[in-house]
PDB file of C-alpha atoms in Angstrom:
ATOM      1  CA  UNK A   1     100.767  80.706 123.091  1.00  0.00           C
ATOM      2  CA  UNK A   2     102.553  82.568 124.566  1.00  0.00           C
ATOM      3  CA  UNK A   3     101.083  86.138 126.458  1.00  0.00           C
ATOM      4  CA  UNK A   4     103.790  88.850 127.322  1.00  0.00           C
ATOM      5  CA  UNK A   5     102.824  91.615 129.735  1.00  0.00           C
ATOM      6  CA  UNK A   6     105.233  95.147 130.023  1.00  0.00           C
ATOM      7  CA  UNK A   7     104.905  96.917 132.569  1.00  0.00           C
ATOM      8  CA  UNK A   8     107.794 100.369 133.917  1.00  0.00           C
ATOM      9  CA  UNK A   9     107.583 101.836 131.094  1.00  0.00           C
ATOM     10  CA  UNK A  10     106.306 106.379 132.075  1.00  0.00           C
ATOM     11  CA  UNK A  11     107.935 109.337 131.546  1.00  0.00           C
ATOM     12  CA  UNK A  12     111.587 110.151 133.301  1.00  0.00           C
ATOM     13  CA  UNK A  13     113.678 113.521 132.765  1.00  0.00           C
ATOM     14  CA  UNK A  14     117.110 112.500 130.581  1.00  0.00           C
ATOM     15  CA  UNK A  15     120.008 111.278 133.385  1.00  0.00           C
ATOM     16  CA  UNK A  16     117.223 109.450 135.101  1.00  0.00           C
ATOM     17  CA  UNK A  17     115.879 105.913 135.208  1.00  0.00           C
ATOM     18  CA  UNK A  18     113.310 103.350 133.858  1.00  0.00           C
ATOM     19  CA  UNK A  19     112.850  99.794 134.976  1.00  0.00           C
ATOM     20  CA  UNK A  20     110.404  97.924 132.201  1.00  0.00           C
ATOM     21  CA  UNK A  21     109.686  94.481 132.721  1.00  0.00           C
ATOM     22  CA  UNK A  22     108.041  91.148 130.353  1.00  0.00           C
ATOM     23  CA  UNK A  23     106.028  88.771 131.502  1.00  0.00           C
ATOM     24  CA  UNK A  24     105.384  85.721 130.127  1.00  0.00           C
ATOM     25  CA  UNK A  25     102.382  83.669 130.391  1.00  0.00           C
ATOM     26  CA  UNK A  26     101.040  80.361 128.883  1.00  0.00           C
ATOM     27  CA  UNK A  27     101.759  77.535 127.016  1.00  0.00           C
ATOM     28  CA  UNK A  28     104.942  76.478 127.149  1.00  0.00           C
ATOM     29  CA  UNK A  29     108.307  74.077 127.646  1.00  0.00           C
ATOM     30  CA  UNK A  30     111.725  76.867 128.131  1.00  0.00           C
ATOM     31  CA  UNK A  31     112.601  79.694 127.111  1.00  0.00           C
ATOM     32  CA  UNK A  32     115.016  80.151 124.291  1.00  0.00           C
ATOM     33  CA  UNK A  33     116.047  84.976 124.163  1.00  0.00           C
ATOM     34  CA  UNK A  34     114.653  86.737 125.486  1.00  0.00           C
ATOM     35  CA  UNK A  35     114.460  90.763 124.033  1.00  0.00           C
ATOM     36  CA  UNK A  36     114.181  94.365 124.227  1.00  0.00           C
ATOM     37  CA  UNK A  37     113.444  97.113 120.944  1.00  0.00           C
ATOM     38  CA  UNK A  38     112.513 100.321 120.684  1.00  0.00           C
ATOM     39  CA  UNK A  39     110.478 101.753 117.776  1.00  0.00           C
ATOM     40  CA  UNK A  40     110.735 105.482 118.237  1.00  0.00           C
ATOM     41  CA  UNK A  41     108.321 107.737 115.879  1.00  0.00           C
ATOM     42  CA  UNK A  42     109.286 107.855 111.762  1.00  0.00           C
ATOM     43  CA  UNK A  43     111.972 105.159 112.994  1.00  0.00           C
ATOM     44  CA  UNK A  44     112.368 101.208 112.284  1.00  0.00           C
ATOM     45  CA  UNK A  45     112.824  99.356 114.913  1.00  0.00           C
ATOM     46  CA  UNK A  46     115.295  98.235 116.620  1.00  0.00           C
ATOM     47  CA  UNK A  47     117.696  95.437 118.984  1.00  0.00           C
ATOM     48  CA  UNK A  48     118.078  97.731 121.880  1.00  0.00           C
ATOM     49  CA  UNK A  49     119.521  94.652 124.151  1.00  0.00           C
ATOM     50  CA  UNK A  50     119.706  90.552 124.851  1.00  0.00           C
ATOM     51  CA  UNK A  51     119.443  87.946 126.879  1.00  0.00           C
ATOM     52  CA  UNK A  52     120.188  84.284 125.650  1.00  0.00           C
ATOM     53  CA  UNK A  53     119.192  80.769 128.020  1.00  0.00           C
ATOM     54  CA  UNK A  54     122.737  80.830 129.189  1.00  0.00           C
ATOM     55  CA  UNK A  55     123.129  84.450 130.758  1.00  0.00           C
ATOM     56  CA  UNK A  56     125.001  85.862 127.159  1.00  0.00           C
ATOM     57  CA  UNK A  57     124.190  89.326 126.465  1.00  0.00           C
ATOM     58  CA  UNK A  58     124.218  92.037 122.857  1.00  0.00           C
ATOM     59  CA  UNK A  59     124.134  95.453 123.688  1.00  0.00           C
ATOM     60  CA  UNK A  60     123.478  98.184 120.738  1.00  0.00           C
ATOM     61  CA  UNK A  61     126.062 100.246 120.926  1.00  0.00           C
ATOM     62  CA  UNK A  62     124.139 103.352 121.853  1.00  0.00           C
ATOM     63  CA  UNK A  63     122.763 102.078 125.334  1.00  0.00           C
ATOM     64  CA  UNK A  64     126.096 100.105 126.129  1.00  0.00           C
ATOM     65  CA  UNK A  65     127.119 101.295 129.395  1.00  0.00           C
ATOM     66  CA  UNK A  66     123.737 102.586 130.373  1.00  0.00           C
ATOM     67  CA  UNK A  67     121.676  99.739 130.059  1.00  0.00           C
ATOM     68  CA  UNK A  68     120.717  96.147 131.947  1.00  0.00           C
ATOM     69  CA  UNK A  69     119.298  93.717 129.972  1.00  0.00           C
ATOM     70  CA  UNK A  70     118.679  90.251 133.440  1.00  0.00           C
ATOM     71  CA  UNK A  71     116.281  87.505 132.965  1.00  0.00           C
ATOM     72  CA  UNK A  72     114.454  86.046 135.869  1.00  0.00           C
ATOM     73  CA  UNK A  73     114.505  82.338 134.936  1.00  0.00           C
ATOM     74  CA  UNK A  74     111.377  80.826 137.614  1.00  0.00           C
ATOM     75  CA  UNK A  75     109.233  83.868 136.358  1.00  0.00           C
ATOM     76  CA  UNK A  76     110.226  83.492 132.813  1.00  0.00           C
ATOM     77  CA  UNK A  77     110.557  87.306 133.027  1.00  0.00           C
ATOM     78  CA  UNK A  78     112.747  89.872 131.500  1.00  0.00           C
ATOM     79  CA  UNK A  79     114.509  92.810 133.071  1.00  0.00           C
ATOM     80  CA  UNK A  80     116.037  96.531 130.760  1.00  0.00           C
ATOM     81  CA  UNK A  81     117.419  98.453 133.375  1.00  0.00           C
ATOM     82  CA  UNK A  82     117.860 101.975 131.621  1.00  0.00           C
ATOM     83  CA  UNK A  83     119.881 104.680 133.241  1.00  0.00           C
ATOM     84  CA  UNK A  84     121.163 107.865 131.910  1.00  0.00           C
ATOM     85  CA  UNK A  85     118.358 108.195 129.808  1.00  0.00           C
ATOM     86  CA  UNK A  86     118.570 110.458 126.885  1.00  0.00           C
ATOM     87  CA  UNK A  87     115.921 112.353 124.683  1.00  0.00           C
ATOM     88  CA  UNK A  88     116.832 109.625 121.938  1.00  0.00           C
ATOM     89  CA  UNK A  89     115.946 106.684 123.856  1.00  0.00           C
ATOM     90  CA  UNK A  90     112.149 108.059 123.860  1.00  0.00           C
ATOM     91  CA  UNK A  91     110.541 105.300 122.335  1.00  0.00           C
ATOM     92  CA  UNK A  92     107.849 102.509 122.198  1.00  0.00           C
ATOM     93  CA  UNK A  93     109.706  99.583 123.796  1.00  0.00           C
ATOM     94  CA  UNK A  94     108.708  95.496 123.063  1.00  0.00           C
ATOM     95  CA  UNK A  95     109.469  92.230 124.441  1.00  0.00           C
ATOM     96  CA  UNK A  96     111.109  89.648 122.022  1.00  0.00           C
ATOM     97  CA  UNK A  97     110.269  86.351 123.746  1.00  0.00           C
ATOM     98  CA  UNK A  98     111.647  82.999 121.338  1.00  0.00           C
ATOM     99  CA  UNK A  99     109.461  80.106 123.596  1.00  0.00           C
ATOM    100  CA  UNK A 100     109.832  76.219 122.849  1.00  0.00           C
ATOM    101  CA  UNK A 101     107.064  74.189 123.092  1.00  0.00           C
ATOM    102  CA  UNK A 102     108.068  70.720 121.797  1.00  0.00           C
ATOM    103  CA  UNK A 103     110.629  70.309 119.280  1.00  0.00           C
ATOM    104  CA  UNK A 104     109.502  74.117 118.114  1.00  0.00           C
ATOM    105  CA  UNK A 105     110.223  77.716 119.170  1.00  0.00           C
ATOM    106  CA  UNK A 106     108.272  80.027 118.198  1.00  0.00           C
ATOM    107  CA  UNK A 107     108.778  84.228 118.029  1.00  0.00           C
ATOM    108  CA  UNK A 108     106.717  86.211 120.834  1.00  0.00           C
ATOM    109  CA  UNK A 109     105.950  90.068 120.916  1.00  0.00           C
ATOM    110  CA  UNK A 110     104.447  92.253 123.794  1.00  0.00           C
ATOM    111  CA  UNK A 111     102.228  94.873 122.844  1.00  0.00           C
ATOM    112  CA  UNK A 112     104.816  97.490 123.798  1.00  0.00           C
ATOM    113  CA  UNK A 113     105.175 100.090 126.320  1.00  0.00           C
ATOM    114  CA  UNK A 114     105.751 104.309 125.833  1.00  0.00           C
ATOM    115  CA  UNK A 115     109.459 105.142 127.313  1.00  0.00           C
ATOM    116  CA  UNK A 116     109.037 109.177 126.939  1.00  0.00           C
ATOM    117  CA  UNK A 117     113.143 110.998 128.292  1.00  0.00           C
ATOM    118  CA  UNK A 118     112.337 114.607 128.471  1.00  0.00           C
ATOM    119  CA  UNK A 119     114.795 117.271 128.744  1.00  0.00           C
TER     120      UNK A 119
END
């Protein structure tokens, strides 16, 4: 089993910055892709950013140039640096990890962390 512990959410003014962290603990061999998703009230969950085991990154168009995803494999942790935040970035942010256990990989989700951007 794998547990994901998210931190770093909070209230920030528009134009400000926040850094989210998500640490994976438990029993697994290696971590493949790590992603951040978000879900705003009344909207579907959407992919924000992802990073592969080879550090290839991808971003939603709405956050390109403002958000940066990174990972520390030694700590099994993924980060999301969010700069130039806008009110429309307000959402619950979820960490997602695909981890390898023997020959099978599994998907895991964090509990979510609230990000609120005020004007």
